[in-house]
XYZ file of C-alpha atoms in Angstrom:
574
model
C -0.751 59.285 -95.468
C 1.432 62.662 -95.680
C 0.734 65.663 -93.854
C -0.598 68.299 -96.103
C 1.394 71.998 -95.873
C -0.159 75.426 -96.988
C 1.166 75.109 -100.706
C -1.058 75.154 -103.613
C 0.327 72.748 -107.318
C -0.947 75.625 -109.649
C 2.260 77.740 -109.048
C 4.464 75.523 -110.442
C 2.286 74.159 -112.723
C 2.730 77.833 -114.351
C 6.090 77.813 -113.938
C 6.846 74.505 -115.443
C 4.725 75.337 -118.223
C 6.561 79.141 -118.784
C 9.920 76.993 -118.818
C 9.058 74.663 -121.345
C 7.695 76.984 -123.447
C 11.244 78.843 -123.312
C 12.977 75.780 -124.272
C 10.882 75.039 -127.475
C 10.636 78.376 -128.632
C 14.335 78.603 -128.923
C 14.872 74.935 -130.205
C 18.132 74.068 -128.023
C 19.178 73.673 -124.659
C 23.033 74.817 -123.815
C 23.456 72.685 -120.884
C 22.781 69.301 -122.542
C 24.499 70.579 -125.773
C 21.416 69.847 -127.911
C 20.516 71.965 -130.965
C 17.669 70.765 -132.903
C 18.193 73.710 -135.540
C 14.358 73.539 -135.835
C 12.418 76.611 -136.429
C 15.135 79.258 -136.324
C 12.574 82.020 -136.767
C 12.019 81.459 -132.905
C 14.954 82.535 -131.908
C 14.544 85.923 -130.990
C 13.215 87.860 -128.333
C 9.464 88.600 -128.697
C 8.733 84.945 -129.833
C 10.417 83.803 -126.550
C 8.013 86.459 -124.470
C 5.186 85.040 -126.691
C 5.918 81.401 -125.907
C 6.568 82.319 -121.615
C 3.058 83.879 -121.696
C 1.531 80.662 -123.747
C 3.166 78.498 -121.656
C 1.481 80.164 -118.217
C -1.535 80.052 -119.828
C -1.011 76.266 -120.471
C 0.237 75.673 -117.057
C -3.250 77.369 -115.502
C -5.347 75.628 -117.944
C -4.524 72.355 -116.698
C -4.477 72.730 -113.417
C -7.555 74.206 -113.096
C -8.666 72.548 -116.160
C -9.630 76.083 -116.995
C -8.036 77.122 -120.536
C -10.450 80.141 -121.127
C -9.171 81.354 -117.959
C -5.827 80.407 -118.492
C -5.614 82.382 -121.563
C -7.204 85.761 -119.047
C -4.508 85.049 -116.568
C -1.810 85.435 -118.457
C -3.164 88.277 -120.367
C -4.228 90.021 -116.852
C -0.695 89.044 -114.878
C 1.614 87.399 -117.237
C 2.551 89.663 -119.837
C 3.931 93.095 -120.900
C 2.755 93.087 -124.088
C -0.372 91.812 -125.751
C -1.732 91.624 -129.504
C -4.889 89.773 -131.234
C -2.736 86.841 -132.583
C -1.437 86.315 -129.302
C -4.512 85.899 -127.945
C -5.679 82.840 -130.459
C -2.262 81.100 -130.352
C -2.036 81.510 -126.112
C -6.045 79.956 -126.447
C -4.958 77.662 -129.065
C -2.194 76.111 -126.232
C -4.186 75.939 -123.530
C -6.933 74.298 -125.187
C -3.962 71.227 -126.253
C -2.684 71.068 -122.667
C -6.228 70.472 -121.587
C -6.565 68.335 -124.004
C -3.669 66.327 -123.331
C -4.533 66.451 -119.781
C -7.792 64.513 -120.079
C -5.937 62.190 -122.296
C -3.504 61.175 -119.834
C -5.783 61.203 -117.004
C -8.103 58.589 -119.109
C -5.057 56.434 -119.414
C -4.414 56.653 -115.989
C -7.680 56.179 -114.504
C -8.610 53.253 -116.470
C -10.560 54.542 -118.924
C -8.950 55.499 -121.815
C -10.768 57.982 -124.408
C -12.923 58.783 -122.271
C -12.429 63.007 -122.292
C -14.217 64.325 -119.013
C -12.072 64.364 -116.671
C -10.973 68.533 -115.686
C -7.674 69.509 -114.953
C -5.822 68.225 -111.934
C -8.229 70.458 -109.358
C -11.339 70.202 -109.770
C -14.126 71.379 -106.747
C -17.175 69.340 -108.184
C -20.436 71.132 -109.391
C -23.035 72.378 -107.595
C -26.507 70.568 -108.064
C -28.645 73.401 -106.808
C -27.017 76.664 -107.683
C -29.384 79.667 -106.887
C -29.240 83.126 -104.861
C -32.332 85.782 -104.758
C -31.912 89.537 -105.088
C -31.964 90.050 -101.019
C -28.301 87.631 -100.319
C -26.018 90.262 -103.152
C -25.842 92.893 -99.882
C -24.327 89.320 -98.157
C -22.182 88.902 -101.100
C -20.972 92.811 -101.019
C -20.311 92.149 -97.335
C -18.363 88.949 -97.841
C -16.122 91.068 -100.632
C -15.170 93.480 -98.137
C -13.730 90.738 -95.759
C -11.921 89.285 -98.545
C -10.301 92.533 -99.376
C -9.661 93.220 -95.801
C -8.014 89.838 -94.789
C -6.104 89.670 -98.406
C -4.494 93.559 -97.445
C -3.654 92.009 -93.925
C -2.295 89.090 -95.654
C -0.254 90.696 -98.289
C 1.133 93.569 -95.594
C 2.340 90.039 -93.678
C 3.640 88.688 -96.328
C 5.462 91.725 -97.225
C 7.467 92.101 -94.018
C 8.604 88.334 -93.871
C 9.419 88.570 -97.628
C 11.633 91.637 -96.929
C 12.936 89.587 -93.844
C 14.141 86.643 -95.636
C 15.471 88.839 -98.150
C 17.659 90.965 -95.464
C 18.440 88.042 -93.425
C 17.495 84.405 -94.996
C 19.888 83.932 -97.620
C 22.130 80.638 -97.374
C 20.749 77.940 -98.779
C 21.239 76.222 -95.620
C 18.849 79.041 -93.784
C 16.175 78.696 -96.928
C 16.342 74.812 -95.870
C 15.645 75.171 -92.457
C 13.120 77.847 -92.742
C 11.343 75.627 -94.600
C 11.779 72.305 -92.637
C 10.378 74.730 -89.523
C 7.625 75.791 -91.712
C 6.744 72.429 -92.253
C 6.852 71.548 -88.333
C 5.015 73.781 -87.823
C 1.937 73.228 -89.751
C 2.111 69.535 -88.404
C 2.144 70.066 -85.105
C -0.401 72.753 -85.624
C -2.742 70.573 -87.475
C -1.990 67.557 -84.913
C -2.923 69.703 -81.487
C -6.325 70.711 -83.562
C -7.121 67.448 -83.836
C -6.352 66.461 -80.679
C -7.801 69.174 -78.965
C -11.056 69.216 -81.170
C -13.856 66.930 -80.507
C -15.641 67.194 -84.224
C -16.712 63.880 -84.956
C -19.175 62.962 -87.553
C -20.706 59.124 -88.864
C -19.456 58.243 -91.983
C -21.936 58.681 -94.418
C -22.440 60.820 -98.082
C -20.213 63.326 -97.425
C -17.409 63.850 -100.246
C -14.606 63.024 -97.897
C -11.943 61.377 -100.145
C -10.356 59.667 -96.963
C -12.088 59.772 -93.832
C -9.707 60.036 -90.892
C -11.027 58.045 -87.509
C -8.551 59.466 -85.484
C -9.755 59.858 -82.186
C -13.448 58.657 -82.899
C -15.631 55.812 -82.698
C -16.327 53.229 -85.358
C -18.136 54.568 -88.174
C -17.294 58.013 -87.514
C -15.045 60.232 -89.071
C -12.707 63.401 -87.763
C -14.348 66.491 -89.400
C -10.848 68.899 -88.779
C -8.492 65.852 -89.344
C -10.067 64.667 -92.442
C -9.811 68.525 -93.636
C -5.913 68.398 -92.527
C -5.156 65.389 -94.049
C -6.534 65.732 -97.874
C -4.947 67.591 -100.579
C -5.872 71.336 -99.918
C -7.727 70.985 -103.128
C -10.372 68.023 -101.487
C -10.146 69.972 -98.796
C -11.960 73.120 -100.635
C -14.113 70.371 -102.036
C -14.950 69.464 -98.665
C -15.925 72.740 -97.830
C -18.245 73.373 -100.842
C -19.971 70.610 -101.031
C -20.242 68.880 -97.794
C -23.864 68.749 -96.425
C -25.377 70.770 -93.930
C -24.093 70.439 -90.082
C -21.170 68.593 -91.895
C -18.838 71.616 -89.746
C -19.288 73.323 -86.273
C -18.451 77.298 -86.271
C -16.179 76.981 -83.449
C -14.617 74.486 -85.891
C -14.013 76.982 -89.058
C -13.241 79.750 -87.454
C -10.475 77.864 -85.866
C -9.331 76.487 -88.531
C -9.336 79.687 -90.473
C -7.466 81.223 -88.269
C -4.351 78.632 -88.035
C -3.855 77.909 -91.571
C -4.369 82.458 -92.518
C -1.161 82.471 -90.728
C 0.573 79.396 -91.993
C -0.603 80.538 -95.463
C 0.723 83.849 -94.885
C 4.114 82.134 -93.424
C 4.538 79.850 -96.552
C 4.059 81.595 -99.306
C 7.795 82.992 -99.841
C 9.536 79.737 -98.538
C 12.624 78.615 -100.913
C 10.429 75.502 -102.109
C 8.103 75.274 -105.729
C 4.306 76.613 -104.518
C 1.626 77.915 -105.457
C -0.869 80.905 -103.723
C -4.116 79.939 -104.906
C -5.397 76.269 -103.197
C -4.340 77.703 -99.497
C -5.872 80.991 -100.453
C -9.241 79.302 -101.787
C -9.161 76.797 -99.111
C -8.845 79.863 -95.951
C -11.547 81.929 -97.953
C -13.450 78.701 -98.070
C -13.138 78.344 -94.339
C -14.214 81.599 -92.945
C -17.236 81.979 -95.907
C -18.301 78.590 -94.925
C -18.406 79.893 -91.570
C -20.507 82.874 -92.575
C -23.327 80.574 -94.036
C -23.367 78.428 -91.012
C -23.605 81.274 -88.816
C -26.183 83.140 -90.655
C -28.066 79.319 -90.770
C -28.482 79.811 -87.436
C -29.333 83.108 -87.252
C -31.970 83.062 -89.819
C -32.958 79.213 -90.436
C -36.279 80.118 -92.629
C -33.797 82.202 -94.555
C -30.657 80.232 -95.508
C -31.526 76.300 -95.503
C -28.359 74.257 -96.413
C -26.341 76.486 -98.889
C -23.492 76.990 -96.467
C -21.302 75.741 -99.634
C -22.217 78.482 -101.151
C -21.006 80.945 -99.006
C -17.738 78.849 -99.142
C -17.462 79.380 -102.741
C -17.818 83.588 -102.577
C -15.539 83.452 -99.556
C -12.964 81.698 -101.107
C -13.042 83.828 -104.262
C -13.231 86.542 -102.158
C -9.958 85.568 -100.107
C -8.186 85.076 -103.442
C -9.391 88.236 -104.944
C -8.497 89.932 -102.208
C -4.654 88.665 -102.276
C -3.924 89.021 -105.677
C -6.570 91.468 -106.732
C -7.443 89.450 -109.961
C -11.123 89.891 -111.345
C -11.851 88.138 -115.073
C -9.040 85.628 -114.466
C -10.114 84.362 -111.234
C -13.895 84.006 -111.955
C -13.511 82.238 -115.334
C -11.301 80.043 -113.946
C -13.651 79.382 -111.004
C -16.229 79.131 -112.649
C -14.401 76.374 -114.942
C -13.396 74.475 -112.116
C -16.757 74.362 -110.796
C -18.735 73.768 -113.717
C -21.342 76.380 -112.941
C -22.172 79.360 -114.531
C -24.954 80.686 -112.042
C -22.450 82.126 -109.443
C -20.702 83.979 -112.215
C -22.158 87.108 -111.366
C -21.964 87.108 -107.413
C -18.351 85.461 -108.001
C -17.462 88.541 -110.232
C -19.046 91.372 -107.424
C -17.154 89.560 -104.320
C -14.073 89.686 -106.400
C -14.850 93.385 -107.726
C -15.245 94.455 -104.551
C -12.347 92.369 -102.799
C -9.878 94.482 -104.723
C -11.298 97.803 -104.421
C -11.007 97.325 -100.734
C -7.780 95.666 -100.544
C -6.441 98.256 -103.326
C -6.876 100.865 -101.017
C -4.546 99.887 -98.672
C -1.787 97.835 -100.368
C -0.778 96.605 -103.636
C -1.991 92.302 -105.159
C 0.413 89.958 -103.705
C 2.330 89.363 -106.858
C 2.932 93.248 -107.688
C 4.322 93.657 -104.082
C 6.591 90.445 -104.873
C 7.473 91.593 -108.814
C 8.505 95.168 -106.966
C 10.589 93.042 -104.307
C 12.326 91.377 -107.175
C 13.171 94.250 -109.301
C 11.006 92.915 -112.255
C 10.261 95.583 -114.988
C 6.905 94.222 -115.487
C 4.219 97.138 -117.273
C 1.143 97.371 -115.726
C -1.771 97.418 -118.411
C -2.057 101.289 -118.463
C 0.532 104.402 -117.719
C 0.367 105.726 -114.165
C -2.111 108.412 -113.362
C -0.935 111.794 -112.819
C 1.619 111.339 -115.058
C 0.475 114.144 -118.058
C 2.911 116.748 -117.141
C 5.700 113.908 -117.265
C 8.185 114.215 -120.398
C 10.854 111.810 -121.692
C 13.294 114.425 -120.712
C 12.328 113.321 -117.066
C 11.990 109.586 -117.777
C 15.034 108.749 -120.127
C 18.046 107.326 -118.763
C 21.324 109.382 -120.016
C 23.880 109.570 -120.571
C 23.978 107.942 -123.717
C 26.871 105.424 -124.768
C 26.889 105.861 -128.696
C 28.654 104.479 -131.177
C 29.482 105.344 -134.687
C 28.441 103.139 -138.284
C 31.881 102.162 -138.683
C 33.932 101.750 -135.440
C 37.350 100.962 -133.917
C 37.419 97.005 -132.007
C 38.931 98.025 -129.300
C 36.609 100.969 -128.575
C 33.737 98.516 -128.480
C 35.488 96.061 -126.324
C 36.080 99.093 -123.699
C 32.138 99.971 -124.010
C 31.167 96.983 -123.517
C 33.376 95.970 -121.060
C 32.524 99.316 -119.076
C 28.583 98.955 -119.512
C 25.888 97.150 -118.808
C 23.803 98.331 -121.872
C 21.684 96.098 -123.998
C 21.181 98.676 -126.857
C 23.663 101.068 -128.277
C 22.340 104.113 -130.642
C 24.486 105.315 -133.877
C 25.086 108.103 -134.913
C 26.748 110.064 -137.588
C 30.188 111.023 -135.610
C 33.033 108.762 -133.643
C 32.391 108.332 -129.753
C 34.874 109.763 -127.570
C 37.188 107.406 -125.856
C 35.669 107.677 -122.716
C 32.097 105.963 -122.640
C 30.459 107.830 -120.222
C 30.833 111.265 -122.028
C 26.998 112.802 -122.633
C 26.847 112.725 -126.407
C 24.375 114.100 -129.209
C 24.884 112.858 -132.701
C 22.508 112.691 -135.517
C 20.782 108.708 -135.099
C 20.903 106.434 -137.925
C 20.577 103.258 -136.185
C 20.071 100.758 -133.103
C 22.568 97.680 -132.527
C 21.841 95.493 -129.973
C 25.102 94.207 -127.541
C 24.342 90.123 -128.425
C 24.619 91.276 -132.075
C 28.133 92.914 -130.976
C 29.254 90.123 -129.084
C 28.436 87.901 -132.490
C 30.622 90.562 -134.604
C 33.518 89.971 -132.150
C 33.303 86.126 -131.352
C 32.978 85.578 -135.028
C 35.673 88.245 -135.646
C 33.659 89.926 -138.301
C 35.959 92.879 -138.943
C 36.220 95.248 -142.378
C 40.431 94.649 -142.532
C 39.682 90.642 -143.040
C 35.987 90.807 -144.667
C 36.691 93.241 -146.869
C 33.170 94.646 -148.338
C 31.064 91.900 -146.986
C 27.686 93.883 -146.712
C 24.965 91.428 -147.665
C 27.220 88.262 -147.158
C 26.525 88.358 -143.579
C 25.603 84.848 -142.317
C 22.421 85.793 -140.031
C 22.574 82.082 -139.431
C 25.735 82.775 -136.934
C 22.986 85.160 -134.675
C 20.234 82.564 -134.380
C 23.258 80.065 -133.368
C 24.112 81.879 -130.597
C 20.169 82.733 -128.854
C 19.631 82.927 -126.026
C 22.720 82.730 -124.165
C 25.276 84.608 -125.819
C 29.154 84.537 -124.409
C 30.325 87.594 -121.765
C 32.803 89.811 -123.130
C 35.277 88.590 -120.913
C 34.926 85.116 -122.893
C 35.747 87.385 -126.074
C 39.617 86.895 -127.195
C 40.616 90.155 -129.062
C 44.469 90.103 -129.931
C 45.980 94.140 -129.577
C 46.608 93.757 -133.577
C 42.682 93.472 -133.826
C 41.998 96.213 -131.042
C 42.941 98.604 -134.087
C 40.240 96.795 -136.484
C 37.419 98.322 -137.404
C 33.271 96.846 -137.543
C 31.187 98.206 -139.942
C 28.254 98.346 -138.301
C 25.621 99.230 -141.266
C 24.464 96.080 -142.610
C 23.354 94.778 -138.939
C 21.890 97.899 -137.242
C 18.334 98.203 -136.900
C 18.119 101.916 -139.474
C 14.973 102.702 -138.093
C 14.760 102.368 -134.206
C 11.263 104.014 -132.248
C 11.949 107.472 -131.169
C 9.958 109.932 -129.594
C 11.204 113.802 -128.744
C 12.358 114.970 -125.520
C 8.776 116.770 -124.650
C 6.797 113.847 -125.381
C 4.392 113.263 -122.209
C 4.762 109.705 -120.362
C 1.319 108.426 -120.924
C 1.916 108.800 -125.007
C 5.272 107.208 -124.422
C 4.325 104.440 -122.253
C 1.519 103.250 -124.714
C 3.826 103.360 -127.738
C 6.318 101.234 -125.553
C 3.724 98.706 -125.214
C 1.542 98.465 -128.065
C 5.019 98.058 -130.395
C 6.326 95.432 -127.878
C 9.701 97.728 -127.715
C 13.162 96.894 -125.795
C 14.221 100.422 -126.517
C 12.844 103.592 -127.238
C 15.290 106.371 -128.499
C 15.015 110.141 -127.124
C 15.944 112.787 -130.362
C 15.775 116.791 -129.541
C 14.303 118.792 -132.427
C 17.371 118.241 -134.604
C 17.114 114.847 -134.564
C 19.863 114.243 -131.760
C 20.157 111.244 -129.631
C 19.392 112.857 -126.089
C 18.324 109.541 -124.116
C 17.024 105.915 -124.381
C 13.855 104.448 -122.545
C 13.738 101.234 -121.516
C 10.937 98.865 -119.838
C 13.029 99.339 -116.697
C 12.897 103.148 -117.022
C 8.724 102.953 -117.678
C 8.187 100.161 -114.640
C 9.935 102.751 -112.143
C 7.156 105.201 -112.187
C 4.383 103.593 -109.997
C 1.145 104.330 -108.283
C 1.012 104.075 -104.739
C -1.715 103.840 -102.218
C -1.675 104.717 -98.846
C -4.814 104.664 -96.877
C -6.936 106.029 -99.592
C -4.832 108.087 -101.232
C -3.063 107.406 -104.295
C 0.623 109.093 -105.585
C 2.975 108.320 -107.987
C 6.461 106.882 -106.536
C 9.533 106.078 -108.313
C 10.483 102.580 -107.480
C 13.954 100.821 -107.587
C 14.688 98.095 -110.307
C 17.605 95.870 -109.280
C 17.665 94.088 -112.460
C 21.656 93.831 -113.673
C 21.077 94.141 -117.192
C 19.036 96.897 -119.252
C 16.146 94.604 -120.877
């Protein structure tokens, strides 16, 4: 029987599902040379995005079995942009994979057909779910731990994520790190059960595999039994095992340990998830809060210490990732019960209003660490008296409709740019010249690249305007060939691309004094790469991208909330 670390399946069970998603959106995969030339239509940017997002949503709904809440998480975390079709297609997915799921698990269980199986964790239902009106000050009071411990935990996490990004960075050091990790949380769990005298007589608790350890016959180690199941039986455990099933001394030890392992873990070089070790520490510590308030009051809470498990442990999570609709539709899916919908929801609620006033959710802090341009849902406060002027990025590399090989080579040679305006007069030779020229289109550098591989130039096409094989664009997606790949002979240097028939003629723009918050929702609703800056005359100024929009950021410290520009490291403009 394996030793069970502080990593949860649902992480990569999001991550496998965003990858496959990637792979059949775009029909081909250039490592294995395979090009099914199946639905070409794909092939393009926001149908990729569309697909990631369904695919997260996929991943969450079966492994959680969970694919209303699937669809909410990756509307809440996963995605930039969001529209009403999405929303039935992403639902439309998750409902297959959990579909598909229960098929498989049928199959696999013995009992094909039969279609009741969840996803792949499931924490049982609750038999007798009620709360009165006196126990929601309780539940208020368990969301302000949550958001307290989740704030420590993501300030923890924070500094050893910045650590192993400063110091941890051979593969070699990942692969100890890890190994150590794992040593750790062995010899951890061993000394607990060795140390620990929790032994209880086998009976009808819902202990998948009782662990005798250092008990009699017929008994059972309460801690090793906890150490020893998947972290998802072992939230089970703590939901649904009976009363006196776990001493306080017990929990709160427990607790305790694996906060800090789970804090230690999540970052490590290896595929995990946050949420099981999360939900299984909240589970600990609210467990322990309905066994210590059975004690205290005993006429007053009579066996519904599982309970208290559940709100802790959505409390924990809510307070690490400071997720609200997600999180309690999917809990409620995996628990089958609807009654603690509304306590789930305040205990969450509250869990990020408290942790939200110290830090940031554990995957912004991480998204931030890795330069991600990821938009948050609504444009930072404060921000009225912003203007594009202040937000575009300039200078701007332009080019004109019809223009010389070898200046384009040089550009994009000499840039990183993903999006090049045109405009009505040649670029000077040098690229990084401030220019203003009336705009009359957008090209995109992959469509460039195409021009050149394909060597689509006026001399040898002659008028070729509408002869264009788009065909040779959708070939190319997703990974199109670095300029340095690009073979351009000097004769062709002096060549010329007519640029017309593939420029986008009517790009987004906005003027230089429009504020950020009018900006930033354009940029989202329209799902836009680029977003052109014109001066009254109708002058290219500057270009927004999603990397320009993500820098501007709110940030809290003790209470107090200011805006912050933040550094993207991404390489590329997206």
């Amino acid at each position: 029987m394996l030793f069970r670390s502080a990593v949860g399946k649902e992480g990569p069970m999001i991550h496998s599902g965003a990858v496959i998603a990637a792979g059949i959106s775009q029909g081909k995969s250039t490592s294995f040379k395979v090009d099914t030339k199946s639905l070409p239509f794909f092939r393009q940017d926001q149908e990729k995005r569309d697909f990631v997002s369904g695919g997260a949503a996929a991943g969450v709904a079966a492994a959680f079995g969970a694919p209303v809440g699937g669809v909410l998480f990756s509307l809440e975390e996963g995605a930039s942009f969001w529209n009403q079709a999405l929303t039935w297609r992403i639902f439309f997915g998750s409902m297959t994979s959990y579909f598909t799921l229960n098929m498989l698990l049928s199959i696999f269980r013995g009992y094909a057909g039969q279609l009741s199986n969840g996803g792949l964790l499931n924490f049982g239902q609750f038999d007798n779910a009620t709360y009165d009106l006196w126990e929601l000050p309780l539940f208020l009071l368990i969301g302000v731990v949550g958001g307290l411990l989740g704030a420590l935990y993501n300030h923890i996490n924070y500094k050893l994520t910045v650590f192993r990004m400063r110091y941890i960075t051979k593969p070699w050091l990942k692969m100890m790190e890890a190994m150590i990790a794992a040593a750790v949380t062995a010899t951890a769990g061993f000394l607990m059960i060795y140390l620990i005298s929790d032994c209880k007589p086998i009976g009808n608790d819902p202990t998948d595999n009782p662990i005798q350890m250092y008990c009699n016959d017929g008994e059972y180690h309460v801690i090793g039994a906890i150490w020893f199941q998947t972290p998802e039986q072992s939230v089970r455990s703590l939901l649904h095992d009976p009363p006196g099933s776990h001493k306080l001394s017990t929990l709160v030890l427990f607790f305790f340990v694996y906060y800090l392992l789970n804090c230690w873990t999540y970052g490590l070089s290896i595929s995990a998830g946050v949420f099981i070790p999360t939900l299984l520490t909240g589970a600990a510590w609210g467990r322990a809060i309905g066994v210590a308030l059975h004690m205290l009051f005993p006429d007053y809470i009579q066996g519904e210490t599982g309970k208290y498990a559940l709100l802790g442990a959505a409390a924990m999570l809510g307070g690490v990732v400071r997720m609200t609709i997600s999180l309690t539709v999917i809990l409620i899916e995996a628990t089958g019960n609807l009654t603690y919908g509304f306590p789930i929801m305040v205990v969450l609620m509250v869990a990020k209003w408290v942790g939200d006033f110290f830090n940031e959710g554990l995957y912004d802090i991480h998204i931030q660490l890795a330069g991600v341009p990821l938009l948050s849902w609504e444009p930072p406060p404060l921000s009225a008296t912003t203007y594009a002027s202040e937000v575009m990025s300039y200078p701007v590399v332009t080019l004109s409709p019809i223009q010389k090989v070898g200046d384009i080579v040089e550009i994009l040679k000499c840039t990183t740019h993903n999006g090049f305006p045109i405009v009505d007069f040649p670029v000077p030779s040098t690229y990084n010249s401030r220019t203003f020229g009336k705009l009359r289109g957008l090209i995109l550098r992959s469509e460039l690249i195409v021009m050149l591989q394909h060597k689509i130039f006026s001399e040898l096409y002659g008028e070729w305007e509408g002869k264009l094989n788009m065909a040779l664009f959708r070939a190319a997606y997703p990974r199109y060939p670095d300029i340095s790949q690009i073979h351009v002979s000097p004769q062709e240097r002096e060549y010329t691309l007519d640029l017309r028939p593939i420029m986008n003629r009517t790009p987004s723009t906005v003027l230089h004094s429009t504020p950020l918050p009018q900006m930033f929702r354009q940029f989202r609703a329209l799902g836009l790469r680029h977003l052109l800056v014109v001066n009254d005359e109708g002058e290219v100024v500057g270009m927004v991208s999603r990397k320009d929009l993500a820098r501007h950021k709110v940030v809290h410290h003790g209470g107090s909330m200011e805006r912050a520009t933040i550094q993207v490291t991404e390489q590329v403009e997206s």
